[in-house]
Amino acid sequence: MAAIVVTGSVAAQDRVLSVTARDSFGQPVMPTSAVIVDAANSTRLCSTVSGRSQCSIREGDVKVVVSARGFEDGSVPIPADEAERVEVEVQLRPAGIREQVVVSANRVETRLGDTPVSVSIIGRETLASAAAPTLDDALRQVPGFSIFRRSSSRNSNPTTQGVSLRGVGASGASRSLVLFDGVPLNDVFGGWVQWNRMAPIAVEQVEVVRGGASSLYGSGSLSGTIDIIPRSAAEPLSLAGDLFGGTQRTISASGFAGGKFGNWAGDIAVGQFKTSGFITVDEAERGEVDSAAGVSSTTASGRLGREFGAQLKLFVRPSYFTENRTNGTPLQTNQTHSRSLIVGGTWSRFSRPALDTSDFDVEWRLYGGSQVYDQTFSAVNAGRSSENLTRLQRSPARYSGFSVQVGTVFRKNTIIGGFEGRSVRGSSDEVVFVNNTASSLVGSGGREHSFGAFVQDILALGERAVISGSVRFDRWSNERGLSVLRNLASGNITVTEFPDRQESAFSPRLSALIRVNEAVSFHASASRNFRAPTLNELYRGFRVGNVVTVANAALQAERASSIEAGSSVVIRGIYLRATAFLTDVDRAVANVTIGSTPDLITRQRQNAGKTRAAGFEVDAEKRFADLVVNAGYMFADSRVTAFSATPQLVGRKIPQVPRHQFTVQFRYTVEKWSISVQGRAAGQQFDDDLNLFRLEPYLQADLFVSRRIKKSISVYAAVENIFNSRYSVGRTPVRTISSPLNLRIGVRWK
């Protein structure tokens, strides 16, 4: 919900009104646009100054109609006999699902009701009313969203934070692409996601595209795309902050500051999060060696931009991130340090400047950065009373990339095309310990170069149908793959050079949306998608508990064929969208068990034949006067369908994928109060490829309550896991469990 504040002054026969939009928390929403509607229903555009609409009003009764992204249009009547200055506040509802604007579905702004693919949106208000303080936990309210393990990023190793959608499954490396400000956020070396790199206060909106999108985004988007839209300031000065503390010795502070001054605009977002966490090993199995798993992270990101007239905009965004983790025992820790820089811009041609709409746009990005990931591994004895250091590991990586996108409108066609490329250099340098003594040095790594080009045509056939076709060609190479082993006792050195190799992929997609009437529409899509193996999968092994996973330099790209079809219906104010889907993945990369003893399980990354994820998803929303109810459900039957090398895996369920996922959220806002209840549940799943280690179903409920005490200040309390359910997160084969009830109390200002 939002409020429109209108202030005015009289000068001769004209009045000039400054229009400001406010959300349900009483905070400004920018930018806005407005039009004046007079008694004869003629309209006149208002000008925009520093993100606010300036409206010149002549004599007579008129009304101001205001638009803001993410909200329904609102109107404010301005009678002719109004005083010299007038202030009006009008409560407005957020835009309904079909009216919301998304970017990620077509790489261009599109109304959700005109999009033939499945998109879920989490706006700033939804993020602000979530009980969980991290982005990955908020995204768990989207049915089909899953991390490699059930645990939160606050209490788990980042290498287990690969994300997938629609039951395709993940193995640490993501099968979904995550973008921030148009640039991939997935770890360049391993494919997982460092969710703490973005403070939620710096996020405007998150768009989750479920279903393969390689025809637009290339490798990584085999099961979908998550586009994180950064927050920006369009007013002279915008300030926001969030400070909270809670159980598990948790404390966090984050802030956002930005402004627009003439042709210049800039913002900066900083965040610091620290929690001691909890002991993740089940109480029945834990021993003296087990300790809490927690994290301390710091992130900072800024953006400085300049407009050169109405056509050209340029910006630069530097970012910094550092993180330190404890992983459940005294010896198991990891650290991450990363720096990145994005330089970009847009150029637009306006053939009709009066309408403020362009008919030709060019958008580009140059980006690069470096990171270092350090980790220690240990072996815990059977009684969990002691541990021995087994490996010290450092994984440095550097990367650079670019993207160019061109869009134009030709008759009934919206045409988008572009190309992008990236180069990555990464390695893993390790010290191996035997009986607490360094025994050998191991180094491995390589380089990756990729390039892709795409084109898309969106054809509007009147008001009833939208046909979209896109195609992309990608080519990538892995070069200078190398493994070096040095025995410290003998001094012998063994060098293994892996041959250079190249692969390519052709990724088409065809989608259609048919509107029967204002309340009913049908959609369908078919696509080919792929995911290239990461440098981590090719050259680096790892250990979790007593499970060792070995790298495989012979891995090939995963290929997927996807089809989906469904319908959107509005019945008595209830919005329903249902989609059935089928995804066949060929050469799916999986951690395959190749050996097992009571003390050690050995797995290797392999192209595990073929897998299939088949099911359906349902999203629903109902809006009342002060209450919004959202619910979602996904059924996914995900199994191995063929694997000649290991036939016993055929018919087994894909690890870490439940058959059932359900989410629900109630958000109630009235006057100064905001109350939100979130719930999510999932059926059983397995932690291993042989389906021996079962993870039981679970249900979790969260609560968030906020009260505005001043116009720009609110206090809040949030409780995660109200019922204190301690469900299984993993079995390695030791059972690890979810966090107990977690409380935090904080204050926000903006």
XYZ file of C-alpha atoms in Angstrom:
750
model
C 0.000 0.000 0.000
C 1.118 3.552 -0.617
C 0.079 7.089 0.158
C 0.073 10.044 -2.242
C 0.999 13.379 -0.691
C 0.128 16.444 -2.780
C 1.255 19.961 -1.896
C 0.289 22.937 -4.015
C 0.561 26.681 -4.438
C -1.455 29.238 -6.419
C 0.241 31.574 -8.866
C -2.120 33.609 -11.034
C -4.442 31.079 -12.690
C -2.089 28.090 -12.422
C -1.136 25.977 -9.455
C 2.005 23.867 -9.328
C 1.666 20.629 -7.371
C 4.493 18.421 -6.188
C 3.375 14.784 -5.973
C 5.040 12.266 -3.649
C 4.197 8.549 -3.370
C 4.463 6.766 -0.027
C 4.221 3.078 0.811
C 2.284 1.463 3.642
C 5.112 2.304 6.050
C 4.786 6.002 5.177
C 8.043 6.044 3.226
C 8.644 7.698 -0.173
C 8.406 5.552 -3.304
C 10.309 6.825 -6.325
C 10.286 7.419 -9.194
C 6.655 8.256 -9.958
C 4.799 9.591 -12.970
C 1.551 11.545 -13.005
C -1.065 12.990 -15.351
C -3.725 15.665 -14.854
C -7.298 14.742 -15.797
C -9.760 17.651 -16.096
C -13.556 17.701 -16.085
C -13.635 16.949 -19.821
C -11.458 13.836 -19.281
C -8.574 15.318 -21.245
C -5.147 14.444 -19.882
C -1.857 16.279 -19.596
C 1.508 14.819 -18.580
C 3.257 16.202 -15.523
C 6.965 16.910 -15.575
C 9.439 15.018 -13.394
C 11.936 16.829 -11.190
C 14.280 14.844 -8.904
C 12.010 11.825 -9.099
C 8.842 13.769 -8.159
C 6.013 14.718 -10.502
C 5.425 18.460 -10.917
C 1.911 19.234 -12.169
C 0.699 22.595 -13.446
C -3.052 22.907 -12.792
C -5.371 25.511 -14.252
C -8.758 26.638 -12.947
C -11.477 24.085 -12.338
C -11.816 20.719 -10.663
C -9.169 18.206 -11.698
C -7.612 15.029 -10.410
C -4.029 13.823 -10.354
C -3.458 10.188 -11.394
C -0.179 8.838 -10.050
C 1.726 5.723 -11.146
C 4.585 4.009 -9.327
C 6.234 0.720 -10.151
C 4.825 -2.080 -8.018
C 1.646 -0.181 -7.067
C -1.794 0.289 -8.551
C -2.519 3.719 -10.034
C -3.923 6.193 -7.510
C -5.949 9.335 -8.052
C -6.209 12.460 -5.910
C -9.046 14.962 -6.510
C -8.001 18.631 -6.531
C -11.089 20.875 -6.261
C -11.019 24.382 -7.713
C -11.664 26.024 -4.354
C -8.732 24.262 -2.658
C -6.565 26.435 -0.449
C -3.239 27.814 -1.626
C -1.463 24.782 -0.176
C -3.116 21.383 0.133
C -1.814 18.095 1.572
C -3.646 14.878 0.818
C -2.758 11.292 1.756
C -4.427 8.416 -0.062
C -3.883 4.761 0.796
C -3.130 2.696 -2.311
C -2.846 -1.036 -2.750
C 0.261 -2.659 -4.211
C -0.209 -3.709 -7.819
C -1.926 -7.026 -8.363
C 0.233 -9.860 -9.621
C -0.709 -9.417 -13.280
C 0.003 -5.670 -13.226
C 3.496 -5.916 -11.765
C 6.408 -5.175 -14.074
C 9.246 -7.676 -14.495
C 12.535 -7.430 -16.360
C 14.044 -10.895 -16.189
C 11.397 -12.844 -18.116
C 12.237 -11.203 -21.461
C 15.353 -9.102 -20.660
C 13.080 -6.078 -21.115
C 10.354 -4.542 -18.955
C 7.156 -6.529 -19.382
C 3.842 -6.535 -17.533
C 3.535 -9.843 -15.708
C 0.113 -10.430 -17.223
C 1.738 -10.301 -20.682
C 4.458 -12.849 -19.845
C 4.050 -16.471 -20.981
C 6.630 -17.820 -18.511
C 6.279 -18.463 -14.777
C 7.587 -15.535 -12.706
C 7.354 -14.917 -8.951
C 8.094 -11.484 -7.517
C 9.351 -10.571 -4.061
C 9.160 -6.813 -3.603
C 10.807 -4.571 -1.057
C 7.739 -4.616 1.224
C 7.662 -8.419 1.216
C 11.364 -8.571 2.055
C 10.882 -6.014 4.829
C 8.079 -8.090 6.393
C 9.939 -11.417 6.272
C 10.941 -12.940 9.602
C 14.233 -14.175 8.125
C 17.023 -11.588 7.777
C 18.750 -13.151 4.750
C 17.752 -13.230 1.114
C 17.953 -16.987 0.602
C 15.559 -17.653 3.486
C 13.080 -15.112 2.093
C 13.261 -16.838 -1.300
C 12.239 -20.149 0.286
C 8.684 -18.750 0.181
C 8.776 -19.352 -3.598
C 7.605 -22.924 -4.377
C 10.268 -24.744 -6.358
C 13.158 -22.685 -5.006
C 15.677 -24.951 -3.328
C 19.243 -24.839 -2.053
C 21.497 -27.907 -2.211
C 20.748 -28.398 1.482
C 17.814 -27.271 3.609
C 19.985 -25.190 5.923
C 20.154 -21.403 5.899
C 23.193 -19.616 4.485
C 23.778 -18.333 8.037
C 24.809 -21.786 9.259
C 26.171 -23.691 6.275
C 29.231 -23.792 4.093
C 28.842 -21.533 1.023
C 29.784 -24.470 -1.226
C 26.395 -26.032 -0.323
C 24.457 -22.943 -1.440
C 23.864 -23.887 -5.067
C 20.314 -22.980 -6.114
C 17.907 -24.789 -8.411
C 14.251 -24.465 -9.394
C 11.448 -26.898 -10.205
C 13.032 -29.996 -8.743
C 15.985 -30.209 -11.120
C 18.314 -30.523 -8.131
C 21.706 -29.033 -7.338
C 25.059 -30.431 -6.269
C 26.634 -27.336 -4.772
C 26.902 -25.742 -8.214
C 23.706 -23.906 -9.143
C 21.411 -24.938 -11.964
C 19.808 -21.498 -11.862
C 21.465 -18.215 -12.757
C 21.441 -15.425 -10.150
C 21.882 -11.852 -11.403
C 22.538 -8.602 -9.545
C 22.345 -5.352 -11.510
C 22.453 -7.392 -14.707
C 25.689 -9.246 -13.846
C 25.969 -12.934 -12.771
C 26.275 -13.340 -9.008
C 27.048 -17.074 -8.986
C 30.546 -17.838 -7.759
C 32.792 -17.813 -10.835
C 34.829 -20.776 -9.595
C 32.178 -23.000 -8.013
C 28.752 -21.833 -9.191
C 27.277 -21.510 -5.692
C 25.881 -18.225 -4.331
C 27.213 -16.084 -1.484
C 23.805 -14.797 -0.324
C 25.314 -12.419 2.242
C 26.896 -10.393 -0.556
C 23.639 -8.412 -0.795
C 22.204 -6.690 2.257
C 18.387 -6.924 1.925
C 18.183 -3.165 2.491
C 19.965 -2.727 -0.865
C 17.399 -4.789 -2.811
C 14.399 -3.262 -4.585
C 12.866 -6.424 -5.996
C 13.667 -10.069 -6.696
C 12.258 -11.786 -9.783
C 12.264 -15.584 -9.928
C 11.792 -17.047 -13.421
C 10.964 -20.741 -13.066
C 11.882 -22.812 -16.094
C 14.925 -22.930 -18.345
C 16.109 -19.615 -19.789
C 19.332 -20.505 -21.628
C 17.930 -18.961 -24.823
C 18.398 -15.562 -23.153
C 20.968 -16.083 -20.396
C 23.103 -19.018 -21.513
C 24.866 -21.399 -19.143
C 23.659 -21.586 -15.575
C 19.983 -20.884 -16.249
C 19.134 -24.525 -16.958
C 16.239 -24.475 -14.469
C 15.569 -20.741 -14.227
C 16.857 -17.268 -13.429
C 16.778 -15.156 -10.269
C 17.181 -11.442 -10.995
C 17.978 -9.224 -7.994
C 17.101 -5.608 -8.827
C 19.215 -3.189 -6.746
C 17.624 -0.349 -4.855
C 18.252 3.154 -6.162
C 17.375 6.695 -5.115
C 15.520 9.080 -7.415
C 15.030 11.903 -4.897
C 17.527 14.515 -3.657
C 18.251 12.521 -0.507
C 17.167 9.041 0.576
C 18.309 7.416 3.821
C 17.426 4.038 5.300
C 18.808 1.880 8.061
C 18.170 -1.377 9.877
C 19.618 -2.422 13.232
C 18.692 -5.627 15.043
C 19.904 -8.158 17.559
C 18.670 -11.538 18.628
C 19.249 -15.016 19.912
C 22.295 -17.072 18.911
C 24.292 -13.908 19.672
C 23.083 -12.336 16.450
C 23.638 -8.680 15.622
C 23.331 -6.809 12.350
C 23.489 -3.250 11.061
C 22.865 -2.087 7.507
C 22.287 1.224 5.811
C 21.415 2.799 2.491
C 22.062 6.372 1.399
C 21.453 7.847 -2.009
C 20.396 10.908 -3.868
C 19.882 12.589 -7.197
C 21.396 15.998 -7.806
C 20.883 17.443 -11.242
C 22.360 15.046 -13.776
C 24.186 13.063 -11.098
C 22.812 10.198 -9.009
C 24.510 7.949 -6.504
C 23.926 5.555 -3.666
C 25.824 3.380 -1.236
C 24.686 0.340 0.729
C 26.602 -1.285 3.564
C 25.784 -4.228 5.780
C 27.345 -6.152 8.639
C 25.880 -9.407 9.904
C 27.188 -11.624 12.687
C 25.791 -14.680 14.421
C 27.402 -17.355 16.568
C 24.834 -19.813 15.227
C 23.994 -23.142 16.822
C 25.366 -26.694 17.004
C 24.112 -28.341 13.829
C 24.772 -31.978 14.815
C 21.790 -33.753 16.365
C 22.054 -33.926 20.168
C 21.842 -37.733 20.092
C 25.006 -37.934 17.937
C 27.072 -34.909 18.887
C 30.289 -35.153 20.853
C 32.934 -33.003 22.471
C 34.276 -31.823 19.131
C 30.984 -30.326 17.948
C 30.571 -26.563 18.200
C 28.307 -23.887 16.745
C 28.232 -23.010 13.041
C 28.058 -19.262 12.516
C 29.146 -16.431 10.262
C 30.423 -12.872 10.313
C 30.149 -10.945 7.049
C 30.589 -7.400 5.797
C 29.387 -6.058 2.469
C 29.583 -2.668 0.784
C 28.398 -1.562 -2.631
C 28.089 1.844 -4.260
C 26.755 3.247 -7.504
C 27.556 6.583 -9.143
C 25.815 7.591 -12.348
C 25.417 10.556 -14.648
C 22.860 11.459 -17.287
C 23.985 13.167 -20.468
C 20.700 14.572 -21.684
C 17.713 12.264 -22.082
C 19.560 9.720 -24.223
C 22.776 8.642 -22.495
C 23.300 7.320 -18.961
C 26.555 5.981 -17.511
C 27.343 4.442 -14.120
C 30.032 2.686 -12.115
C 29.429 0.231 -9.223
C 32.298 -0.992 -6.985
C 31.593 -3.732 -4.416
C 33.442 -5.384 -1.554
C 32.598 -8.479 0.478
C 34.309 -10.397 3.252
C 33.078 -13.334 5.294
C 34.360 -15.615 8.060
C 32.600 -18.846 9.014
C 32.785 -21.539 11.643
C 31.563 -24.863 10.285
C 30.672 -26.861 13.377
C 34.034 -28.003 14.774
C 37.040 -26.025 16.053
C 39.208 -26.851 13.024
C 36.625 -26.453 10.253
C 36.454 -22.831 9.108
C 36.359 -20.872 5.875
C 36.875 -17.289 4.748
C 35.963 -15.365 1.606
C 37.269 -12.033 0.331
C 36.019 -10.573 -2.949
C 36.135 -7.301 -4.862
C 34.227 -6.442 -8.009
C 33.577 -3.532 -10.339
C 30.744 -2.938 -12.808
C 30.774 -0.161 -15.402
C 27.718 0.249 -17.591
C 25.266 2.478 -19.311
C 22.281 2.887 -21.589
C 21.628 4.848 -24.745
C 18.093 5.515 -25.949
C 16.652 7.077 -29.076
C 13.400 8.986 -28.640
C 11.414 9.371 -31.840
C 8.493 10.791 -29.814
C 10.044 12.714 -26.904
C 6.672 14.069 -25.720
C 5.608 10.553 -24.727
C 8.874 9.907 -22.851
C 9.184 6.508 -24.533
C 12.108 5.292 -26.603
C 11.994 3.095 -29.686
C 15.643 1.998 -29.671
C 17.745 1.142 -26.610
C 21.297 -0.065 -26.061
C 22.399 -1.377 -22.666
C 25.925 -2.535 -21.845
C 28.026 -3.784 -18.942
C 31.740 -4.290 -18.326
C 32.617 -6.120 -15.130
C 35.439 -7.877 -13.368
C 36.797 -8.844 -10.005
C 38.852 -11.147 -7.855
C 38.190 -13.375 -4.879
C 39.992 -15.703 -2.501
C 38.296 -18.592 -0.731
C 40.119 -20.306 2.163
C 38.925 -23.435 3.932
C 40.135 -26.035 6.422
C 38.965 -29.660 6.478
C 39.157 -32.230 9.249
C 38.297 -35.860 9.988
C 36.209 -36.518 13.102
C 36.577 -39.830 14.932
C 33.652 -42.228 15.373
C 32.835 -41.015 18.881
C 33.055 -37.352 17.794
C 35.435 -36.683 20.664
C 38.337 -35.411 18.552
C 39.281 -34.315 15.044
C 42.410 -34.283 12.923
C 43.300 -31.663 10.351
C 43.218 -33.235 6.877
C 43.529 -30.353 4.442
C 44.204 -26.627 4.119
C 42.806 -25.157 0.937
C 43.006 -21.805 -0.840
C 41.045 -21.142 -4.035
C 41.843 -17.810 -5.714
C 39.920 -16.715 -8.817
C 39.872 -13.755 -11.183
C 37.287 -12.921 -13.813
C 36.192 -10.316 -16.347
C 33.223 -10.061 -18.656
C 30.977 -7.897 -20.797
C 27.442 -7.792 -22.151
C 25.682 -5.717 -24.803
C 21.936 -5.701 -25.391
C 19.944 -3.871 -28.064
C 16.172 -3.489 -28.097
C 13.736 -1.918 -30.541
C 10.046 -1.870 -31.421
C 8.992 -2.537 -35.008
C 5.265 -2.521 -35.662
C 3.868 -5.254 -33.390
C 7.279 -6.745 -32.632
C 9.572 -6.072 -29.698
C 13.007 -7.286 -30.761
C 15.906 -7.793 -28.352
C 19.358 -9.029 -29.266
C 22.792 -9.050 -27.772
C 26.028 -10.805 -26.986
C 28.187 -11.381 -23.913
C 31.428 -13.017 -22.898
C 33.399 -13.938 -19.807
C 36.856 -15.205 -18.844
C 37.625 -16.948 -15.544
C 40.929 -18.100 -14.067
C 40.741 -20.223 -10.931
C 42.780 -22.703 -8.934
C 42.856 -24.729 -5.741
C 46.082 -24.849 -3.710
C 46.073 -27.396 -0.888
C 48.206 -28.788 1.903
C 47.258 -32.404 2.702
C 47.758 -33.675 6.262
C 48.146 -37.288 7.426
C 48.214 -37.950 11.182
C 48.375 -34.187 11.803
C 51.519 -33.889 9.667
C 51.710 -32.153 6.296
C 52.361 -34.906 3.761
C 51.849 -33.371 0.322
C 51.056 -30.249 -1.648
C 48.323 -30.382 -4.286
C 47.581 -27.693 -6.842
C 44.915 -27.785 -9.533
C 43.067 -25.317 -11.707
C 42.433 -23.989 -15.160
C 40.810 -21.299 -17.263
C 37.413 -20.865 -18.833
C 36.421 -18.611 -21.741
C 32.824 -18.272 -22.917
C 30.900 -16.269 -25.503
C 27.214 -16.181 -26.391
C 24.864 -14.300 -28.716
C 21.064 -14.228 -28.637
C 18.008 -12.710 -30.299
C 14.362 -12.595 -29.238
C 11.161 -11.461 -30.931
C 7.999 -10.749 -28.922
C 4.985 -10.476 -31.218
C 1.712 -9.005 -29.929
C -1.260 -10.289 -31.921
C -3.844 -7.737 -30.917
C -5.013 -7.837 -27.297
C -5.518 -11.593 -27.222
C -2.168 -13.236 -27.896
C 1.572 -12.843 -27.349
C 4.056 -15.079 -29.182
C 7.694 -15.045 -28.103
C 10.612 -16.782 -29.774
C 14.264 -16.631 -28.772
C 17.460 -18.424 -29.680
C 21.014 -18.299 -28.406
C 24.344 -19.795 -29.418
C 27.109 -20.311 -26.841
C 30.659 -21.536 -27.184
C 33.107 -22.050 -24.347
C 36.509 -23.575 -23.743
C 38.475 -24.956 -20.800
C 42.198 -24.379 -21.099
C 45.438 -24.971 -19.170
C 43.867 -27.565 -16.888
C 46.578 -28.796 -14.560
C 47.090 -30.872 -11.424
C 50.388 -30.938 -9.528
C 51.172 -33.250 -6.595
C 54.346 -32.878 -4.529
C 55.211 -35.462 -1.874
C 56.862 -33.570 0.989
C 58.690 -36.640 2.326
C 60.312 -37.746 -0.932
C 60.196 -34.498 -2.878
C 58.701 -36.319 -5.876
C 56.486 -34.182 -8.109
C 53.699 -35.560 -10.283
C 52.230 -33.305 -12.961
C 48.993 -34.087 -14.802
C 48.024 -31.864 -17.715
C 44.425 -32.009 -18.894
C 43.778 -31.463 -22.604
C 42.185 -28.213 -23.737
C 38.629 -28.679 -24.901
C 35.709 -26.793 -26.407
C 31.953 -27.213 -26.359
C 29.016 -25.315 -27.805
C 25.275 -25.152 -27.255
C 22.277 -24.046 -29.327
C 19.364 -22.989 -27.095
C 15.956 -22.158 -28.637
C 12.707 -21.296 -26.847
C 9.162 -20.740 -28.119
C 6.437 -19.376 -25.831
C 2.818 -18.338 -26.264
C 0.198 -16.543 -24.177
C -3.483 -16.641 -25.190
C -6.080 -14.479 -23.419
C -9.606 -15.863 -23.462
C -10.943 -12.802 -21.631
C -9.889 -10.444 -18.844
C -10.054 -13.265 -16.298
C -8.655 -16.298 -18.116
C -5.458 -16.889 -20.097
C -3.383 -19.879 -21.192
C 0.380 -20.119 -21.619
C 2.850 -22.664 -22.972
C 6.582 -22.876 -23.589
C 9.185 -25.282 -24.968
C 12.952 -24.817 -24.711
C 16.424 -26.350 -24.812
C 18.839 -25.397 -22.039
C 22.332 -26.242 -20.793
C 24.858 -25.802 -17.994
C 28.620 -26.001 -18.438
C 30.618 -27.582 -15.568
C 32.423 -25.145 -13.298
C 36.169 -25.051 -12.703
C 35.437 -26.317 -9.199
C 33.643 -29.407 -10.530
C 36.390 -30.079 -13.049
C 39.465 -29.645 -10.880
C 38.709 -29.327 -7.133
C 37.584 -31.935 -4.590
C 36.138 -31.306 -1.155
C 35.171 -32.973 2.099
C 32.046 -32.596 4.289
C 32.152 -34.629 7.493
C 33.252 -38.142 6.534
C 32.225 -37.757 2.891
C 34.942 -37.034 0.317
C 33.932 -35.831 -3.158
C 36.495 -36.154 -5.969
C 36.727 -33.799 -8.973
C 36.408 -34.979 -12.583
C 38.191 -33.144 -15.411
C 36.253 -35.141 -18.032
C 32.830 -33.688 -17.180
C 30.679 -32.491 -20.075
C 27.933 -29.877 -20.168
C 24.459 -30.792 -18.980
C 21.738 -30.542 -21.639
C 18.034 -30.164 -20.874
C 14.753 -30.219 -22.795
C 11.809 -28.508 -21.107
C 8.123 -28.081 -21.835
C 5.448 -26.406 -19.749
C 1.823 -25.343 -20.088
C -0.758 -23.818 -17.818
C -3.412 -21.225 -17.162
C -4.021 -18.039 -15.174
C -7.484 -17.372 -13.771
C -9.104 -14.651 -11.674
C -12.098 -15.952 -9.695
C -13.880 -13.636 -7.252
C -10.769 -11.616 -6.665
C -8.524 -14.667 -6.270
C -5.620 -14.859 -8.702
C -4.580 -18.409 -9.616
C -1.747 -19.524 -11.875
C -1.094 -23.214 -12.490
C 1.672 -24.694 -14.646
C 2.582 -28.281 -15.470
C 6.218 -28.897 -16.432
C 8.572 -31.594 -17.655
C 12.370 -31.279 -17.739
C 14.682 -33.994 -19.053
C 18.357 -33.445 -18.234
C 20.990 -35.384 -20.149
C 24.460 -35.858 -18.633
C 23.339 -34.382 -15.302
C 26.342 -33.810 -13.036
C 25.890 -35.647 -9.734
C 27.980 -36.784 -6.794
C 28.076 -40.562 -7.387
C 29.165 -42.943 -4.622
C 32.195 -44.971 -5.765
C 33.295 -46.403 -2.410
C 32.106 -46.758 1.162
C 33.644 -47.843 4.478
C 32.404 -47.324 8.046
C 34.714 -44.315 8.381
C 34.694 -42.830 4.878
C 32.284 -42.413 1.954
C 33.923 -41.545 -1.374
C 31.990 -39.894 -4.198
C 32.960 -38.514 -7.586
C 31.321 -35.913 -9.777
C 30.019 -37.708 -12.855
C 27.699 -37.093 -15.789
C 24.971 -39.261 -14.284
C 23.102 -40.371 -17.388
C 19.634 -38.832 -17.609
C 17.260 -37.372 -15.046
C 13.655 -36.225 -15.276
C 11.723 -33.688 -13.197
C 7.983 -33.763 -13.857
C 5.258 -32.023 -11.911
C 3.140 -28.927 -11.531
C 3.066 -25.708 -9.526
C 0.230 -23.474 -8.330
C 0.414 -19.865 -7.135
C -2.522 -18.028 -5.564
C -3.143 -14.542 -4.222
C -6.148 -12.893 -2.584
C -6.306 -9.251 -1.517
C -8.688 -7.908 1.090
C -8.912 -4.346 2.414
C -5.897 -4.639 4.729
C -4.863 -8.258 4.229
C -2.909 -9.990 1.467
C -2.776 -13.793 1.341
C -0.281 -15.646 -0.877
C 0.060 -19.399 -1.219
C 2.012 -21.746 -3.446
C 2.441 -25.458 -4.006
C 4.770 -27.537 -6.161
C 4.741 -31.248 -6.881
C 7.918 -32.610 -8.473
C 8.786 -36.215 -9.221
C 12.537 -36.061 -9.879
C 14.370 -39.288 -10.705
C 17.318 -40.791 -12.528
C 15.949 -42.316 -15.747
C 19.140 -43.732 -17.303
C 22.714 -44.358 -16.141
C 24.616 -47.118 -17.919
C 27.744 -46.780 -15.745
C 25.803 -47.297 -12.495
C 22.500 -49.061 -13.301
C 21.459 -49.297 -9.651
C 20.819 -45.535 -9.664
C 18.040 -45.795 -12.274
C 14.699 -45.038 -10.660
C 16.294 -43.425 -7.622
C 15.127 -39.983 -6.579
C 17.400 -37.024 -7.221
C 19.063 -36.040 -3.923
C 17.797 -33.006 -2.026
C 14.531 -32.708 -3.998
C 11.207 -33.185 -2.133
C 8.092 -34.290 -4.015
C 5.933 -31.721 -2.226
C 6.589 -28.081 -1.366
C 4.010 -25.711 0.119
C 4.279 -22.068 1.165
C 1.803 -19.544 2.571
C 2.036 -15.950 3.729
C -0.430 -13.593 5.425
C 0.443 -9.892 5.467
C -1.852 -7.548 7.415
C -1.286 -3.788 7.371
C -3.449 -1.266 9.201
C -2.540 2.239 10.320
C 0.831 1.950 12.100
C 0.886 -1.848 12.387
C 2.204 -4.488 10.001
C 1.910 -8.201 10.806
C 3.169 -11.029 8.629
C 2.974 -14.790 9.084
C 4.952 -17.112 6.795
C 4.791 -20.866 6.617
C 6.541 -23.462 4.485
C 6.533 -27.231 4.368
C 8.241 -29.924 2.313
C 7.951 -33.659 1.955
C 10.693 -36.198 2.507
C 13.872 -36.137 0.454
C 17.185 -37.981 0.354
C 20.695 -36.750 1.055
C 22.467 -39.205 -1.251
C 22.255 -40.716 -4.726
C 21.514 -44.243 -3.417
C 18.518 -42.939 -1.405
C 19.860 -44.488 1.800
C 19.849 -41.351 3.967
C 16.266 -40.115 4.303
C 15.411 -36.579 5.402
C 11.926 -36.486 6.910
C 9.151 -33.999 5.969
C 9.103 -30.698 7.825
C 6.916 -27.699 8.620
C 8.174 -24.291 9.713
C 6.218 -21.156 10.644
C 7.584 -17.626 11.137
C 6.107 -14.387 12.517
C 6.946 -10.717 11.921
C 5.354 -7.734 13.726
C 6.199 -4.074 13.092
C 4.882 -0.784 14.478
C 5.639 2.677 13.151
C 6.421 4.983 16.074
C 7.297 8.010 13.961
C 6.857 8.883 10.320
C 10.227 7.438 9.401
C 10.954 5.073 12.304
C 9.491 1.679 13.119
C 10.313 -1.048 15.615
C 9.818 -4.727 14.937
C 10.138 -8.246 16.288
C 10.570 -11.445 14.276
C 10.385 -15.083 15.314
C 11.640 -17.878 13.067
C 10.559 -21.473 13.596
C 7.782 -20.641 16.065
C 7.100 -24.301 16.855
C 10.820 -25.078 17.345
C 10.752 -27.961 14.849
C 14.206 -29.561 14.578
C 14.031 -31.319 11.225
C 16.920 -33.016 9.414
C 19.088 -30.876 7.174
C 21.652 -33.485 6.132
C 23.152 -36.916 6.809
C 26.861 -37.363 6.105
C 25.880 -39.902 7.549
C 25.804 -37.931 10.822
C 22.431 -36.225 11.211
C 22.525 -32.438 11.121
C 19.439 -30.454 12.055
C 17.752 -27.111 11.499
C 17.975 -24.053 13.710
C 15.855 -23.893 16.860
C 13.421 -21.030 17.499
C 15.190 -17.789 16.673
C 14.136 -14.320 17.853
C 15.340 -10.901 16.754
C 14.247 -7.372 17.678
C 15.159 -4.303 15.678
C 14.518 -0.753 14.569
C 14.282 0.670 11.044
C 14.327 4.169 9.716
C 13.857 5.467 6.200
